[in-house]
Coordinates of C-alpha atoms in Angstrom, one line a residue:
M1 CA 17.8 -1.5 21.9
S2 CA 15.9 1.4 19.6
K3 CA 12.9 2.9 20.4
A4 CA 11.1 1.1 17.9
L5 CA 13.0 -2.0 18.9
Q6 CA 11.5 -1.9 22.8
D7 CA 8.0 -0.8 21.6
Y8 CA 7.7 -3.8 19.9
A9 CA 8.4 -5.8 23.0
H10 CA 5.8 -3.9 24.8
F11 CA 3.1 -4.3 21.7
K12 CA 3.6 -8.2 22.3
A13 CA 3.0 -7.8 25.3
L14 CA -0.1 -6.0 25.2
S15 CA -1.7 -8.6 23.4
S16 CA -1.5 -11.0 26.5
Q17 CA -2.5 -9.3 29.0
E18 CA -4.6 -5.5 30.1
S19 CA -3.5 -3.2 32.2
P20 CA -6.0 0.1 33.4
G21 CA -2.6 2.3 32.5
N22 CA -1.0 1.9 29.5
G23 CA -1.8 -1.8 28.0
H24 CA 1.8 -2.8 29.4
S25 CA 1.6 -4.4 32.3
G26 CA -0.8 -5.5 34.2
T27 CA -4.2 -7.9 35.5
M28 CA -5.5 -9.7 32.4
L29 CA -9.3 -8.1 31.2
R30 CA -11.4 -10.6 31.5
R31 CA -15.0 -10.9 30.6
V32 CA -18.2 -13.0 32.1
L33 CA -20.1 -14.7 29.8
T34 CA -23.7 -15.6 29.7
K35 CA -24.4 -19.6 29.6
G36 CA -24.8 -20.4 25.9
H37 CA -24.2 -17.1 25.1
K38 CA -21.8 -16.9 22.0
P39 CA -20.4 -13.6 21.9
R40 CA -20.7 -11.6 18.2
I41 CA -18.1 -9.0 17.9
C42 CA -18.5 -6.4 15.0
V43 CA -15.8 -5.2 12.5
V44 CA -16.3 -2.3 10.9
G45 CA -14.1 -1.8 8.1
A46 CA -12.2 -5.0 5.4
G47 CA -8.9 -3.4 5.2
V48 CA -6.4 -5.7 6.2
A49 CA -6.7 -5.2 9.6
G50 CA -10.0 -5.5 9.2
L51 CA -9.5 -9.0 7.6
R52 CA -7.1 -10.2 9.7
C53 CA -8.9 -9.2 13.1
A54 CA -12.1 -11.1 11.7
Q55 CA -10.0 -14.2 10.7
V56 CA -8.4 -14.8 14.0
L57 CA -11.6 -13.8 16.3
S58 CA -13.9 -16.2 14.1
K59 CA -10.9 -19.3 14.4
G60 CA -11.2 -18.5 18.2
G61 CA -14.9 -19.4 18.1
L62 CA -16.7 -16.0 17.7
D63 CA -19.3 -14.8 16.4
V64 CA -17.8 -12.4 13.9
T65 CA -19.4 -9.3 11.6
L66 CA -17.5 -7.7 9.6
L67 CA -19.2 -4.3 8.2
E68 CA -17.9 -2.7 4.6
A69 CA -18.2 1.1 3.5
R70 CA -17.8 -0.1 0.1
D71 CA -18.7 -2.4 -2.1
R72 CA -15.3 -5.2 -2.2
V73 CA -13.0 -6.1 1.2
G74 CA -9.3 -4.9 1.3
G75 CA -8.9 -1.1 1.1
R76 CA -6.4 0.1 -0.4
M77 CA -5.4 -2.9 -1.2
Y78 CA -6.4 -3.0 -4.7
Q79 CA -6.3 -3.3 -7.8
S80 CA -6.6 -2.5 -11.9
N81 CA -6.0 -3.3 -14.7
L82 CA -4.1 -0.7 -17.2
G83 CA -3.6 -1.5 -21.0
G84 CA -3.6 -5.0 -19.6
H85 CA -1.3 -4.9 -17.0
L86 CA -2.2 -4.9 -13.7
V87 CA -1.7 -2.3 -11.6
D88 CA -2.3 -1.8 -7.4
H89 CA -3.9 1.7 -6.7
G90 CA -2.5 1.1 -2.6
P91 CA 0.7 -0.3 -1.6
N92 CA 3.5 -1.7 -4.3
W93 CA 6.2 -2.6 -1.7
I94 CA 6.3 -5.5 1.5
H95 CA 9.9 -4.0 4.2
G96 CA 11.5 -6.4 6.0
L97 CA 12.6 -9.5 4.9
H98 CA 13.0 -11.2 8.0
E99 CA 9.5 -13.1 10.0
N100 CA 6.9 -10.7 8.1
P101 CA 4.2 -12.5 7.6
I102 CA 2.7 -10.1 4.5
L103 CA 6.6 -11.8 2.9
D104 CA 5.5 -15.1 3.7
L105 CA 2.0 -15.0 2.5
A106 CA 4.1 -13.5 -1.2
K107 CA 6.7 -16.6 -0.8
D108 CA 3.8 -19.3 -0.4
L109 CA 1.5 -18.2 -3.2
E110 CA 4.9 -17.5 -5.6
D111 CA 4.5 -13.6 -6.1
T112 CA 7.3 -12.8 -8.4
L113 CA 9.0 -9.8 -6.1
L114 CA 12.3 -7.3 -6.9
D115 CA 14.7 -6.2 -5.1
V116 CA 16.1 -3.5 -6.2
P117 CA 18.9 -3.6 -7.6
E118 CA 22.1 -1.6 -6.4
V119 CA 22.1 1.2 -9.3
K120 CA 22.6 4.4 -9.3
P121 CA 19.2 6.6 -9.8
T122 CA 19.2 8.2 -12.7
V123 CA 18.5 12.4 -11.8
Y124 CA 17.5 15.9 -13.6
D125 CA 18.7 18.6 -12.4
Q126 CA 16.1 22.3 -12.4
D127 CA 17.6 22.6 -16.0
G128 CA 16.8 19.4 -17.1
R129 CA 20.2 18.6 -18.1
L130 CA 21.0 14.9 -17.2
L131 CA 23.2 14.3 -14.1
S132 CA 26.8 12.4 -14.7
V133 CA 26.3 8.9 -13.3
E134 CA 29.5 9.9 -9.8
D135 CA 26.8 13.2 -9.6
G136 CA 24.0 11.8 -9.6
G137 CA 25.4 9.0 -7.1
H138 CA 26.9 11.2 -4.9
C139 CA 24.0 13.7 -4.2
S140 CA 22.1 10.9 -3.3
R141 CA 24.5 9.1 -1.3
L142 CA 25.0 12.5 1.1
M143 CA 20.7 12.3 0.9
W144 CA 20.0 8.9 2.5
E145 CA 23.6 9.3 4.4
I146 CA 22.2 12.5 6.2
I147 CA 19.1 11.1 6.5
E148 CA 20.3 8.2 8.4
E149 CA 22.1 10.6 10.9
A150 CA 19.2 12.2 11.3
F151 CA 17.3 8.3 12.5
K152 CA 20.0 8.4 14.7
Y153 CA 19.4 12.0 16.1
S154 CA 16.4 11.8 16.5
D155 CA 16.5 8.3 18.2
H156 CA 19.5 8.9 20.5
G157 CA 18.4 13.2 21.3
A158 CA 14.3 13.5 20.8
D159 CA 14.1 14.2 24.3
S160 CA 15.9 17.8 23.8
I161 CA 14.7 18.3 20.2
P162 CA 12.0 20.8 19.4
Q163 CA 8.4 19.9 18.3
D164 CA 8.9 22.7 15.7
R165 CA 12.1 21.5 14.4
S166 CA 11.4 19.9 10.9
L167 CA 13.4 17.2 8.9
L168 CA 14.2 20.0 6.1
D169 CA 16.1 21.9 8.9
F170 CA 18.5 19.2 10.2
F171 CA 19.5 18.5 6.3
K172 CA 20.5 22.7 5.9
F173 CA 22.8 22.2 9.0
K174 CA 24.5 19.2 8.3
L175 CA 25.4 20.1 4.6
K176 CA 26.3 23.3 6.2
E177 CA 27.8 21.5 9.0
K178 CA 30.0 19.3 5.9
N179 CA 31.1 22.2 4.1
I180 CA 29.4 20.9 1.2
P181 CA 29.6 23.3 -2.1
T182 CA 26.5 24.9 -3.3
L183 CA 25.9 23.8 -6.0
T184 CA 25.6 20.2 -4.8
A185 CA 24.1 21.3 -1.4
E186 CA 21.0 22.9 -3.6
R187 CA 21.0 19.7 -5.3
V188 CA 20.6 17.6 -2.7
L189 CA 18.3 19.7 -0.9
N190 CA 15.6 19.5 -4.4
L191 CA 16.6 15.4 -3.7
C192 CA 15.4 15.0 -0.3
Q193 CA 11.5 16.1 -1.3
S194 CA 11.4 12.9 -2.5
W195 CA 11.0 12.1 1.5
G196 CA 8.2 13.8 1.0
D197 CA 6.8 10.0 -1.7
Y198 CA 7.8 8.0 1.9
I199 CA 5.5 10.1 4.8
G200 CA 2.3 11.6 2.6
G201 CA 4.0 15.3 3.2
D202 CA 6.1 17.5 2.9
I203 CA 9.6 17.2 4.7
D204 CA 9.4 20.7 6.4
R205 CA 6.8 19.2 8.0
Q206 CA 8.6 16.7 9.1
S207 CA 9.5 16.0 12.4
L208 CA 12.8 15.6 13.4
K209 CA 12.3 14.9 16.8
Y210 CA 9.8 12.3 16.4
L211 CA 11.5 11.3 12.9
W212 CA 12.5 7.5 15.0
L213 CA 9.3 6.3 14.2
E214 CA 9.7 6.5 10.4
E215 CA 12.5 3.7 11.2
T216 CA 11.7 0.1 10.8
I217 CA 14.2 -3.0 10.9
D218 CA 16.7 -3.4 8.6
G219 CA 16.8 -6.5 6.5
G220 CA 15.5 -4.5 2.9
N221 CA 12.0 -4.0 1.1
V222 CA 11.0 -5.3 -2.4
F223 CA 8.7 -4.5 -4.9
L224 CA 5.2 -6.8 -5.1
A225 CA 6.0 -6.9 -8.6
S226 CA 2.6 -9.4 -9.4
T227 CA 0.6 -7.0 -7.0
Y228 CA -1.7 -7.6 -3.7
R229 CA -3.9 -9.4 -5.5
A230 CA -2.7 -13.0 -4.8
I231 CA -2.2 -12.1 -1.7
L232 CA -6.0 -9.9 -0.7
D233 CA -7.1 -12.8 -2.4
R234 CA -5.5 -15.6 0.0
I235 CA -6.4 -13.4 2.4
S236 CA -10.3 -12.8 1.7
N237 CA -10.4 -16.5 1.5
D238 CA -9.4 -17.9 4.4
V239 CA -11.9 -15.5 6.4
L240 CA -14.7 -14.5 4.4
P241 CA -16.3 -18.1 4.9
H242 CA -16.3 -17.6 8.5
V243 CA -17.7 -14.8 9.0
N244 CA -21.0 -12.3 8.2
L245 CA -19.6 -10.0 5.6
Q246 CA -22.3 -6.7 5.3
L247 CA -20.5 -5.1 1.8
S248 CA -22.1 -1.2 1.2
T249 CA -22.7 -0.5 5.0
K250 CA -21.7 2.6 5.9
V251 CA -21.3 3.0 9.6
T252 CA -22.5 6.5 11.4
S253 CA -22.7 5.8 15.1
I254 CA -21.2 3.5 17.8
S255 CA -22.8 3.7 21.4
T256 CA -20.9 2.5 23.5
P257 CA -21.3 1.3 27.7
T258 CA -20.0 3.2 30.3
P259 CA -17.1 1.1 32.0
E260 CA -19.2 1.0 35.1
E261 CA -22.0 -1.0 32.9
S262 CA -19.3 -2.9 30.7
A263 CA -18.2 -4.7 34.2
T264 CA -21.6 -5.0 36.1
T265 CA -24.0 -5.8 33.2
A266 CA -24.2 -6.9 29.8
V267 CA -25.2 -3.7 28.3
P268 CA -24.7 -4.1 24.0
V269 CA -22.5 -1.9 22.0
T270 CA -25.2 -0.7 19.2
V271 CA -24.0 0.1 15.3
T272 CA -26.1 2.2 13.6
T273 CA -25.7 2.0 10.0
W274 CA -26.4 5.4 7.2
Q275 CA -29.2 3.2 6.8
N276 CA -30.2 3.6 10.2
E277 CA -30.5 0.3 11.4
T278 CA -28.9 -0.6 14.6
A279 CA -27.6 -3.7 15.3
Q280 CA -26.2 -4.9 19.0
F281 CA -22.8 -7.1 19.7
D282 CA -20.6 -7.5 22.7
E283 CA -17.5 -6.0 21.3
I284 CA -16.6 -3.5 18.7
V285 CA -13.3 -3.4 16.7
M286 CA -13.3 -0.3 15.2
T287 CA -10.8 0.2 12.0
A288 CA -11.8 2.8 9.7
P289 CA -8.3 5.0 8.0
L290 CA -7.0 7.5 11.1
G291 CA -8.0 9.9 8.2
W292 CA -11.8 9.1 9.7
L293 CA -11.3 8.9 12.8
K294 CA -10.0 12.7 12.0
R295 CA -13.5 13.5 10.9
N296 CA -15.9 11.6 12.4
T297 CA -15.2 11.3 16.7
N298 CA -18.9 12.6 17.0
A299 CA -19.8 9.0 15.6
F300 CA -18.6 7.1 18.9
Q301 CA -20.9 7.9 22.1
P302 CA -20.2 8.6 25.1
N303 CA -17.8 10.6 23.9
L304 CA -14.6 9.2 23.8
P305 CA -11.8 9.9 26.4
K306 CA -9.9 12.8 26.5
P307 CA -6.6 11.1 25.4
L308 CA -7.6 9.2 22.5
Q309 CA -9.2 12.5 21.6
T310 CA -5.8 13.9 21.1
A311 CA -4.2 11.4 19.9
I312 CA -7.0 11.6 17.1
K313 CA -6.0 14.8 16.4
N314 CA -2.5 15.2 17.4
I315 CA -1.2 12.1 14.2
S316 CA -1.5 13.7 10.5
Y317 CA -2.3 11.5 8.2
G318 CA -1.0 11.9 4.6
A319 CA -1.6 13.0 0.9
L320 CA 0.2 10.5 -1.0
E321 CA -0.7 9.5 -4.8
K322 CA -0.1 7.6 -7.9
V323 CA -0.4 8.4 -11.4
Y324 CA 0.8 5.3 -14.0
L325 CA 1.6 5.7 -17.4
T326 CA 1.8 3.4 -19.8
F327 CA 3.3 4.2 -23.0
P328 CA 3.2 1.4 -26.3
S329 CA 7.2 0.6 -25.5
A330 CA 9.7 1.5 -23.1
F331 CA 10.8 3.9 -25.7
W332 CA 13.8 4.9 -22.9
L333 CA 14.9 1.6 -22.7
S334 CA 18.6 1.5 -25.8
P335 CA 19.3 -2.6 -27.0
A336 CA 21.9 -2.5 -24.7
D337 CA 19.9 -2.0 -21.5
H338 CA 18.6 -5.1 -21.6
Q339 CA 21.3 -6.7 -21.4
K340 CA 22.5 -5.5 -17.8
P341 CA 20.9 -4.1 -14.5
K342 CA 18.5 -0.9 -15.5
P343 CA 17.9 2.4 -12.6
F344 CA 14.2 1.9 -11.1
F345 CA 13.7 5.2 -9.9
N346 CA 14.7 8.3 -12.0
H347 CA 14.1 12.6 -10.7
W348 CA 13.5 15.0 -11.5
L349 CA 14.4 18.1 -9.5
A350 CA 12.2 20.6 -9.0
P351 CA 12.5 22.5 -12.8
A352 CA 12.9 26.2 -13.6
Y353 CA 12.0 25.5 -17.2
I354 CA 8.5 25.0 -16.9
S355 CA 5.5 27.2 -14.5
H356 CA 5.2 25.5 -12.0
H357 CA 8.3 23.7 -9.5
W358 CA 7.5 20.3 -8.5
A359 CA 10.3 18.2 -7.8
V360 CA 8.9 14.5 -9.0
E361 CA 10.1 10.7 -9.2
C362 CA 8.7 8.1 -11.2
A363 CA 9.6 4.1 -11.1
F364 CA 10.5 2.6 -14.3
L365 CA 7.7 -0.8 -13.9
S366 CA 10.0 -2.0 -17.5
S367 CA 12.8 -2.4 -15.0
L368 CA 10.1 -5.6 -12.6
P369 CA 11.2 -8.9 -13.7
A370 CA 9.2 -11.0 -16.6
P371 CA 6.0 -11.3 -17.1
H372 CA 5.3 -8.6 -14.6
S373 CA 7.0 -5.8 -17.1
H374 CA 5.4 -3.4 -18.5
P375 CA 6.0 -0.1 -20.4
T376 CA 4.7 2.1 -17.6
L377 CA 6.2 4.9 -15.7
L378 CA 5.0 5.0 -11.9
F379 CA 4.2 8.8 -10.6
Y380 CA 4.8 9.1 -6.7
M381 CA 3.2 12.3 -5.5
H382 CA 2.7 13.8 -1.7
G383 CA 1.2 17.1 -0.9
A384 CA -0.1 19.9 -3.4
L385 CA 1.5 18.4 -6.3
A386 CA -0.9 15.4 -5.2
T387 CA -4.1 17.4 -5.1
H388 CA -2.9 19.2 -7.9
V389 CA -2.7 15.8 -10.1
T390 CA -5.7 14.3 -8.7
T391 CA -8.2 17.6 -9.0
L392 CA -6.8 17.6 -12.2
A393 CA -7.9 14.3 -13.0
S394 CA -11.3 13.7 -10.9
K395 CA -13.2 16.5 -13.0
L396 CA -12.6 13.7 -16.2
N397 CA -14.1 10.4 -16.9
P398 CA -11.3 8.4 -16.8
T399 CA -12.2 6.5 -20.0
T400 CA -12.3 9.6 -21.7
P401 CA -8.9 10.5 -24.4
E402 CA -9.3 14.1 -22.1
Y403 CA -8.2 12.1 -19.2
L404 CA -5.3 10.8 -21.1
T405 CA -4.4 14.1 -22.5
A406 CA -4.3 16.1 -19.0
L407 CA -2.2 13.6 -17.5
S408 CA 0.5 12.9 -20.6
D409 CA 0.0 16.2 -20.8
F410 CA 1.5 17.4 -16.9
F411 CA 3.9 15.5 -16.9
K412 CA 5.5 15.1 -20.6
P413 CA 8.2 18.5 -19.4
Y414 CA 9.8 15.4 -17.4
Y415 CA 9.3 12.4 -19.5
S416 CA 10.0 14.3 -22.6
L417 CA 14.0 14.4 -21.2
L418 CA 14.5 10.6 -21.0
P419 CA 16.4 9.2 -23.4
N420 CA 15.2 8.4 -27.1
Y421 CA 12.1 10.8 -26.8
D422 CA 10.5 11.4 -30.2
P423 CA 7.7 13.8 -30.1
T424 CA 6.6 12.6 -33.4
A425 CA 7.2 9.1 -32.7
P426 CA 3.8 6.8 -31.8
A427 CA 5.8 4.6 -28.8
C428 CA 6.9 7.9 -26.9
S429 CA 3.1 9.2 -26.7
P430 CA 0.7 7.3 -23.5
S431 CA -1.7 4.5 -24.3
H432 CA -3.3 4.7 -20.8
A433 CA -3.2 6.6 -17.9
L434 CA -4.6 6.3 -14.3
A435 CA -3.9 8.6 -11.2
T436 CA -5.3 7.8 -7.5
N437 CA -7.3 9.9 -5.8
W438 CA -7.1 8.9 -2.4
Q439 CA -7.4 12.1 -0.3
N440 CA -10.3 12.7 -2.2
E441 CA -12.4 9.3 -0.8
E442 CA -14.3 9.2 2.5
F443 CA -13.5 5.6 3.3
A444 CA -9.6 6.3 3.0
G445 CA -10.1 9.1 5.4
W446 CA -9.8 11.1 2.4
G447 CA -5.9 10.4 1.9
S448 CA -3.0 7.4 2.9
Y449 CA -2.1 7.0 5.9
S450 CA -0.3 8.4 9.4
N451 CA 2.2 10.1 9.6
F452 CA 4.2 13.2 12.8
Q453 CA 5.2 16.5 11.6
I454 CA 6.3 19.4 13.2
S455 CA 3.9 22.0 15.5
D456 CA 4.6 25.3 17.4
P457 CA 3.9 24.4 21.3
E458 CA 2.3 28.1 22.2
V459 CA -0.1 27.3 19.8
V460 CA -1.1 23.3 20.2
G461 CA 1.1 22.5 23.3
K462 CA 3.6 19.6 23.4
V463 CA 2.6 16.5 21.7
D464 CA 3.9 13.4 22.1
F465 CA 2.6 11.1 19.2
D466 CA 4.4 7.5 20.3
K467 CA 1.9 8.4 23.5
D468 CA -0.9 9.0 21.2
I469 CA -0.2 5.9 19.3
E470 CA -0.6 4.1 22.2
A471 CA -3.8 5.7 23.2
L472 CA -5.2 4.4 19.8
R473 CA -3.5 0.7 20.0
K474 CA -5.0 0.5 24.0
G475 CA -8.0 1.7 22.8
V476 CA -11.3 1.5 25.2
P477 CA -11.4 -1.9 26.3
E478 CA -13.8 -1.6 29.4
R479 CA -16.1 0.3 26.9
R480 CA -15.4 -2.4 24.9
L481 CA -14.2 -1.0 22.2
W482 CA -11.0 -1.5 19.9
F483 CA -9.1 0.7 17.3
A484 CA -6.7 -1.6 14.7
G485 CA -5.2 -0.3 11.1
E486 CA -1.8 1.0 10.5
H487 CA -1.8 3.7 12.7
T488 CA -1.8 1.7 16.0
A489 CA 0.4 -0.7 14.2
P490 CA 4.5 -1.2 16.7
F491 CA 6.4 1.3 16.0
I492 CA 8.5 -0.7 13.5
A493 CA 5.9 -0.9 11.1
L494 CA 3.7 2.1 11.0
G495 CA 2.2 2.7 7.4
T496 CA 2.6 -0.4 5.6
V497 CA 0.7 -3.5 5.6
T498 CA 2.1 -5.9 8.0
G499 CA 1.5 -2.9 10.0
A500 CA -2.4 -3.2 9.8
W501 CA -2.1 -7.2 9.7
C502 CA -0.3 -6.5 13.4
S503 CA -2.1 -4.7 14.8
G504 CA -5.7 -6.9 14.0
E505 CA -3.9 -9.8 14.8
S506 CA -3.4 -8.7 18.5
V507 CA -6.5 -6.8 19.4
A508 CA -8.5 -10.1 18.3
K509 CA -6.2 -11.7 20.2
R510 CA -6.4 -9.4 23.2
I511 CA -10.4 -9.8 22.4
L512 CA -10.2 -13.5 23.1
R513 CA -8.5 -13.8 26.0
A514 CA -10.4 -10.9 27.3
Y515 CA -13.5 -14.3 27.1
G516 CA -11.1 -16.8 28.6
V517 CA -9.4 -18.2 24.9
N518 CA -6.1 -19.4 24.6
D519 CA -3.6 -20.6 21.9
V520 CA -6.0 -20.1 18.6
V521 CA -3.7 -21.4 15.8
V522 CA -4.0 -19.1 12.7
P523 CA -1.7 -18.6 9.7
G524 CA 0.9 -16.0 9.7
V525 CA 3.9 -15.6 12.0
E526 CA 4.9 -12.8 14.2
I527 CA 7.5 -10.3 12.4
G528 CA 10.7 -11.3 14.9
D529 CA 11.1 -11.1 18.6
E530 CA 12.3 -7.8 20.7
T531 CA 15.1 -8.5 21.1
G532 CA 15.8 -7.8 16.4
R533 CA 18.4 -10.7 16.8
E534 CA 16.1 -12.8 14.5
L535 CA 15.4 -9.7 12.2
G536 CA 19.4 -9.7 11.1
V537 CA 19.4 -6.3 12.6
E538 CA 23.1 -4.8 12.1
E539 CA 24.1 -2.8 14.7
G540 CA 24.4 1.2 14.0
K541 CA 22.3 0.9 11.3
V542 CA 18.5 2.5 10.3
A543 CA 15.5 2.2 7.5
V544 CA 13.6 3.6 6.1
K545 CA 9.8 1.8 6.7
R546 CA 8.5 2.6 3.3
G547 CA 11.9 1.8 1.8
G548 CA 10.8 2.3 -1.8
T549 CA 8.2 4.8 -2.1
G550 CA 4.5 3.8 -2.2
L551 CA 1.4 3.3 0.0
G552 CA 2.0 1.8 2.9
A553 CA -1.4 0.7 4.1

């Protein structure tokens, strides 16, 4: 059993018992209730983790207040209309097809899912030439072969891997070990930069030692062609009528009792908002993104325990953005293309023919099933490229022609290489554009989701990312302070919608048990058992949790 599956067994145990140590075993936590008092719980953040947590708590009969800084619920799960087509600003994918509560919701709602066909992606080389199907496919297969080898190496040998060794280092070593010809090796090293679109960070910063934390259960990943709108509506409708929702309410300070006060007196948790209003609760669940926690550790009084401070500092936060370019028609498709399976991904290796040298990948939304297919290119970006494009777009009004022109001009060196492009044809000029801007949004934590980067032990000391996640996951129940979100999820679901959902549910169950409430029946299922037998895990296989690029949280 892999480390990730072992952790899931521990994660499920944490939902039912507390301990003063790592939370995997020990004495049950119990609260002392004043007669006639209904516990008041504050959940901060109405993203997926907060909504699920509030739902389970309210089903258990507790009094729940849900505070959200935005003027809407959903967090990064957000959609808008682009040229008559609904598009997701946040997650596009559902990861893992066995015992997945988010997949169950999608099926129940009859959402349209795309199981990306096994069609080789199209690849353009550094000189802008389209590689043959054989050459492009060979480079892609070799890239994923090495990534799978890296996962296995990380899972079995993590203790001996230096914490400053990157996934890119492993690629270079393996390409040399396999005696791959120079040109092919260069292309693979170029193509593997797309790994950054899975984690929101550069491959030369991806920790090889902790690559196993990016692994998930095999079983496939699907693109949610009909968007997450119906899922968000279902989750919201199930919980909001039963809780006290307060929108546009930014929390600035959280004061919790000491462990001694919590154990012997009824000292409450005090929450202060940006309007200097205060409210008191019996427990607080903080679901703000990791990036927000990094900049606001001083919001907690008394200071967070050292293990939590270390965890928040150690775990990195990604910068993953998207640009949608919608055209009058899918000019890149010929009539014959409509009669056969179409590629979903296209890769441009780092171009030598323009001033910047960013490799780029996009998804063809024209390949989505009807009625959700539309003539749109969805570009995924991370790191410096994401920062550059969002900075460019954020200076302009999205409703102006200048906004459309700026994004179109930036990506034209890429999309102009696609088949049938004609600079004089109206069909080849974008009619609508949208760029996300998560890394400049406070309530998204100035980024996307957690990832695990290399570091110099001589500078920062030894890091233990798995222990850091466990510390966040456990929270500080002795101070009535709990944490949920994609950064506290089971290792098999970090950085995903499913992970956020499960983390919120787990914390809610722990709180309910502390107040003697058991066996609460709520919609949704667990994501499998700790053995993996129900999950369809094929021995020796690994899968990437973002599996098809996209925002996971």
